Amino acid sequence: MSTPVFEIRFPAYTSGGPPRCTPKSTLTGVVYVHILQPIRASCLSLSFMGSERASMAPESVNSSWTQTAKPRTIKKVYFNQSTVLWGDGKLRKTDTLSTGIHMFHFSCEFPRVNYPQSRTTPEYEIKYVLKAKLLNSRDAHTSTILSMSQPIMYVPETVAPLLPVSAEHGDTLARFAFCDNVGDGQGGYHMRATGLQQAFRPGDAVDLQLRITGQRTLRKVQFAVIEQTDCFYPQIPEPREEQLDIGRRLWSSQRVLSDTADLPFECDSCVVPDICSDHTTSKRSRSGSTYHAHLHTRLPNDVLVLHETGYLRYTYFVQLYLFSGSGAWG
């Protein structure tokens, strides 16, 4: 007995890979069936489901964890739709599919909803899957005669508003401003970053002006672009509540998106007081050296557009590594 051919095909897509869909796009295709002898069946159904599944204790994150059983996972379904392409959807009657080739056309339109982007990692999976099933009647011993699944690549729309922020310390053109201390005590540095953008799209160039002040001589500066993923359960807290509700975080992981690169810098010939009421004491602001650097890099095209899913939150940042004669800070 020859094996039937049972496939989900997309004649309109010639790239060879799975179709790429976006909000409000229309997906068309056929369920292709080629049989060499008649088959009695009740119906041919087609379902489409979008979901995410995350491990509650992934081995890749918890390296010290001894796995004695399959780790628990949490799952969220974004949508689950189904339709009947042929036969009795209630599975009460049976009919015959004759020998030969049968093609069942289908078309579905995505709503204007920015679902999370398709991605599979050792810690989690976000997927959109079409599944076709040729089913027996409900009183049959075996419910499924033939089954086929086809993944769909889903890419949400990019939304990156460029809204101005209040200018501080004379940065009249700065739309983005950030400052913090690097290292502890008087031997550390105070770093301030400003830029013309506060939001970026995949593939965008990132340009930041850096001002670094400290009492130790700066010998070397390096940087890398990092993607951090935090998994929360039972739900993602508001950003302002995250530090107060750290118990919801199941795990955190980081992925380096760019090779670590050297960052050229220069020392200011005159000491510029670094006035920062949040991070700099009056003693530190009156002493030390000031260094300036222009950080230029480009985001990968595969960075995620949405910063949150059902259980996951993504944060992108530039990690700086400062080297002095007595140590290094990041």
JSON list of N, CA, C and O in Angstrom, two decimals, residues 22 44 50 76 86 93 106 113 139 142 146 160 169 208 214 225 235 239 260 311 323 329:
[
{"chain": "A", "resi": 22, "resn": "THR", "atom": "N", "xyz": [2.05, 39.28, 8.57]},
{"chain": "A", "resi": 22, "resn": "THR", "atom": "CA", "xyz": [2.02, 40.48, 9.40]},
{"chain": "A", "resi": 22, "resn": "THR", "atom": "C", "xyz": [0.57, 40.80, 9.74]},
{"chain": "A", "resi": 22, "resn": "THR", "atom": "O", "xyz": [-0.36, 40.19, 9.18]},
{"chain": "A", "resi": 44, "resn": "LEU", "atom": "N", "xyz": [-12.37, 16.88, 6.74]},
{"chain": "A", "resi": 44, "resn": "LEU", "atom": "CA", "xyz": [-11.02, 17.44, 6.68]},
{"chain": "A", "resi": 44, "resn": "LEU", "atom": "C", "xyz": [-11.08, 18.78, 7.39]},
{"chain": "A", "resi": 44, "resn": "LEU", "atom": "O", "xyz": [-11.79, 19.70, 6.95]},
{"chain": "A", "resi": 50, "resn": "GLY", "atom": "N", "xyz": [-1.86, 30.26, 17.47]},
{"chain": "A", "resi": 50, "resn": "GLY", "atom": "CA", "xyz": [-0.67, 31.00, 17.89]},
{"chain": "A", "resi": 50, "resn": "GLY", "atom": "C", "xyz": [-0.50, 30.87, 19.38]},
{"chain": "A", "resi": 50, "resn": "GLY", "atom": "O", "xyz": [-1.47, 31.03, 20.14]},
{"chain": "A", "resi": 76, "resn": "LYS", "atom": "N", "xyz": [0.64, 29.93, 26.93]},
{"chain": "A", "resi": 76, "resn": "LYS", "atom": "CA", "xyz": [-0.40, 30.93, 26.68]},
{"chain": "A", "resi": 76, "resn": "LYS", "atom": "C", "xyz": [-0.80, 30.83, 25.22]},
{"chain": "A", "resi": 76, "resn": "LYS", "atom": "O", "xyz": [0.04, 30.85, 24.33]},
{"chain": "A", "resi": 86, "resn": "TRP", "atom": "N", "xyz": [-13.86, 20.06, 4.27]},
{"chain": "A", "resi": 86, "resn": "TRP", "atom": "CA", "xyz": [-14.62, 19.01, 3.56]},
{"chain": "A", "resi": 86, "resn": "TRP", "atom": "C", "xyz": [-15.28, 18.11, 4.58]},
{"chain": "A", "resi": 86, "resn": "TRP", "atom": "O", "xyz": [-14.70, 17.82, 5.63]},
{"chain": "A", "resi": 93, "resn": "LYS", "atom": "N", "xyz": [-21.18, 11.64, 10.11]},
{"chain": "A", "resi": 93, "resn": "LYS", "atom": "CA", "xyz": [-21.31, 10.93, 8.84]},
{"chain": "A", "resi": 93, "resn": "LYS", "atom": "C", "xyz": [-19.93, 10.70, 8.23]},
{"chain": "A", "resi": 93, "resn": "LYS", "atom": "O", "xyz": [-18.97, 11.38, 8.57]},
{"chain": "A", "resi": 106, "resn": "PHE", "atom": "N", "xyz": [-7.89, 27.34, 0.95]},
{"chain": "A", "resi": 106, "resn": "PHE", "atom": "CA", "xyz": [-8.28, 28.07, 2.15]},
{"chain": "A", "resi": 106, "resn": "PHE", "atom": "C", "xyz": [-7.66, 29.46, 2.11]},
{"chain": "A", "resi": 106, "resn": "PHE", "atom": "O", "xyz": [-6.67, 29.72, 1.41]},
{"chain": "A", "resi": 113, "resn": "VAL", "atom": "N", "xyz": [-3.57, 42.97, 14.86]},
{"chain": "A", "resi": 113, "resn": "VAL", "atom": "CA", "xyz": [-3.09, 42.76, 16.22]},
{"chain": "A", "resi": 113, "resn": "VAL", "atom": "C", "xyz": [-1.60, 42.44, 16.14]},
{"chain": "A", "resi": 113, "resn": "VAL", "atom": "O", "xyz": [-1.18, 41.60, 15.36]},
{"chain": "A", "resi": 139, "resn": "ASP", "atom": "N", "xyz": [-17.37, 7.64, 16.20]},
{"chain": "A", "resi": 139, "resn": "ASP", "atom": "CA", "xyz": [-17.49, 6.28, 16.73]},
{"chain": "A", "resi": 139, "resn": "ASP", "atom": "C", "xyz": [-16.40, 5.34, 16.22]},
{"chain": "A", "resi": 139, "resn": "ASP", "atom": "O", "xyz": [-16.39, 4.16, 16.53]},
{"chain": "A", "resi": 142, "resn": "THR", "atom": "N", "xyz": [-10.00, 4.78, 15.63]},
{"chain": "A", "resi": 142, "resn": "THR", "atom": "CA", "xyz": [-8.92, 5.75, 15.45]},
{"chain": "A", "resi": 142, "resn": "THR", "atom": "C", "xyz": [-9.51, 7.05, 14.95]},
{"chain": "A", "resi": 142, "resn": "THR", "atom": "O", "xyz": [-10.21, 7.07, 13.94]},
{"chain": "A", "resi": 146, "resn": "LEU", "atom": "N", "xyz": [-5.07, 11.09, 8.74]},
{"chain": "A", "resi": 146, "resn": "LEU", "atom": "CA", "xyz": [-3.87, 11.78, 8.27]},
{"chain": "A", "resi": 146, "resn": "LEU", "atom": "C", "xyz": [-3.75, 13.11, 8.99]},
{"chain": "A", "resi": 146, "resn": "LEU", "atom": "O", "xyz": [-4.77, 13.75, 9.30]},
{"chain": "A", "resi": 160, "resn": "ALA", "atom": "N", "xyz": [7.87, 52.64, 16.34]},
{"chain": "A", "resi": 160, "resn": "ALA", "atom": "CA", "xyz": [8.95, 53.29, 17.08]},
{"chain": "A", "resi": 160, "resn": "ALA", "atom": "C", "xyz": [8.77, 54.79, 17.06]},
{"chain": "A", "resi": 160, "resn": "ALA", "atom": "O", "xyz": [9.37, 55.50, 16.27]},
{"chain": "A", "resi": 169, "resn": "HIS", "atom": "N", "xyz": [20.92, 69.52, 31.53]},
{"chain": "A", "resi": 169, "resn": "HIS", "atom": "CA", "xyz": [22.36, 69.78, 31.50]},
{"chain": "A", "resi": 169, "resn": "HIS", "atom": "C", "xyz": [22.80, 70.34, 30.15]},
{"chain": "A", "resi": 169, "resn": "HIS", "atom": "O", "xyz": [23.88, 70.03, 29.65]},
{"chain": "A", "resi": 208, "resn": "LEU", "atom": "N", "xyz": [25.23, 57.26, 20.17]},
{"chain": "A", "resi": 208, "resn": "LEU", "atom": "CA", "xyz": [25.15, 57.83, 21.51]},
{"chain": "A", "resi": 208, "resn": "LEU", "atom": "C", "xyz": [26.42, 58.63, 21.80]},
{"chain": "A", "resi": 208, "resn": "LEU", "atom": "O", "xyz": [27.53, 58.19, 21.46]},
{"chain": "A", "resi": 214, "resn": "GLY", "atom": "N", "xyz": [35.67, 60.39, 36.13]},
{"chain": "A", "resi": 214, "resn": "GLY", "atom": "CA", "xyz": [36.18, 59.59, 37.23]},
{"chain": "A", "resi": 214, "resn": "GLY", "atom": "C", "xyz": [37.55, 60.04, 37.65]},
{"chain": "A", "resi": 214, "resn": "GLY", "atom": "O", "xyz": [38.24, 60.79, 36.95]},
{"chain": "A", "resi": 225, "resn": "VAL", "atom": "N", "xyz": [26.24, 44.86, 22.41]},
{"chain": "A", "resi": 225, "resn": "VAL", "atom": "CA", "xyz": [24.78, 44.99, 22.47]},
{"chain": "A", "resi": 225, "resn": "VAL", "atom": "C", "xyz": [24.22, 43.70, 23.05]},
{"chain": "A", "resi": 225, "resn": "VAL", "atom": "O", "xyz": [24.55, 42.60, 22.60]},
{"chain": "A", "resi": 235, "resn": "GLN", "atom": "N", "xyz": [2.02, 36.54, 35.77]},
{"chain": "A", "resi": 235, "resn": "GLN", "atom": "CA", "xyz": [1.87, 37.61, 34.79]},
{"chain": "A", "resi": 235, "resn": "GLN", "atom": "C", "xyz": [3.04, 38.57, 34.90]},
{"chain": "A", "resi": 235, "resn": "GLN", "atom": "O", "xyz": [3.77, 38.57, 35.90]},
{"chain": "A", "resi": 239, "resn": "PRO", "atom": "N", "xyz": [6.50, 47.83, 34.80]},
{"chain": "A", "resi": 239, "resn": "PRO", "atom": "CA", "xyz": [7.93, 48.13, 34.99]},
{"chain": "A", "resi": 239, "resn": "PRO", "atom": "C", "xyz": [8.24, 48.78, 36.32]},
{"chain": "A", "resi": 239, "resn": "PRO", "atom": "O", "xyz": [9.25, 48.47, 36.95]},
{"chain": "A", "resi": 260, "resn": "THR", "atom": "N", "xyz": [32.11, 41.98, 21.00]},
{"chain": "A", "resi": 260, "resn": "THR", "atom": "CA", "xyz": [32.66, 43.05, 21.82]},
{"chain": "A", "resi": 260, "resn": "THR", "atom": "C", "xyz": [33.68, 43.86, 21.02]},
{"chain": "A", "resi": 260, "resn": "THR", "atom": "O", "xyz": [34.59, 43.29, 20.41]},
{"chain": "A", "resi": 311, "resn": "TYR", "atom": "N", "xyz": [4.37, 35.98, 28.95]},
{"chain": "A", "resi": 311, "resn": "TYR", "atom": "CA", "xyz": [5.17, 35.73, 30.15]},
{"chain": "A", "resi": 311, "resn": "TYR", "atom": "C", "xyz": [6.59, 36.30, 30.05]},
{"chain": "A", "resi": 311, "resn": "TYR", "atom": "O", "xyz": [7.35, 36.22, 31.02]},
{"chain": "A", "resi": 323, "resn": "PHE", "atom": "N", "xyz": [38.05, 50.02, 31.53]},
{"chain": "A", "resi": 323, "resn": "PHE", "atom": "CA", "xyz": [39.29, 49.48, 32.08]},
{"chain": "A", "resi": 323, "resn": "PHE", "atom": "C", "xyz": [40.18, 50.62, 32.55]},
{"chain": "A", "resi": 323, "resn": "PHE", "atom": "O", "xyz": [40.45, 51.56, 31.80]},
{"chain": "A", "resi": 329, "resn": "TRP", "atom": "N", "xyz": [35.31, 47.63, 34.98]},
{"chain": "A", "resi": 329, "resn": "TRP", "atom": "CA", "xyz": [33.90, 47.71, 35.38]},
{"chain": "A", "resi": 329, "resn": "TRP", "atom": "C", "xyz": [33.04, 47.52, 34.15]},
{"chain": "A", "resi": 329, "resn": "TRP", "atom": "O", "xyz": [33.41, 47.86, 33.04]}
]
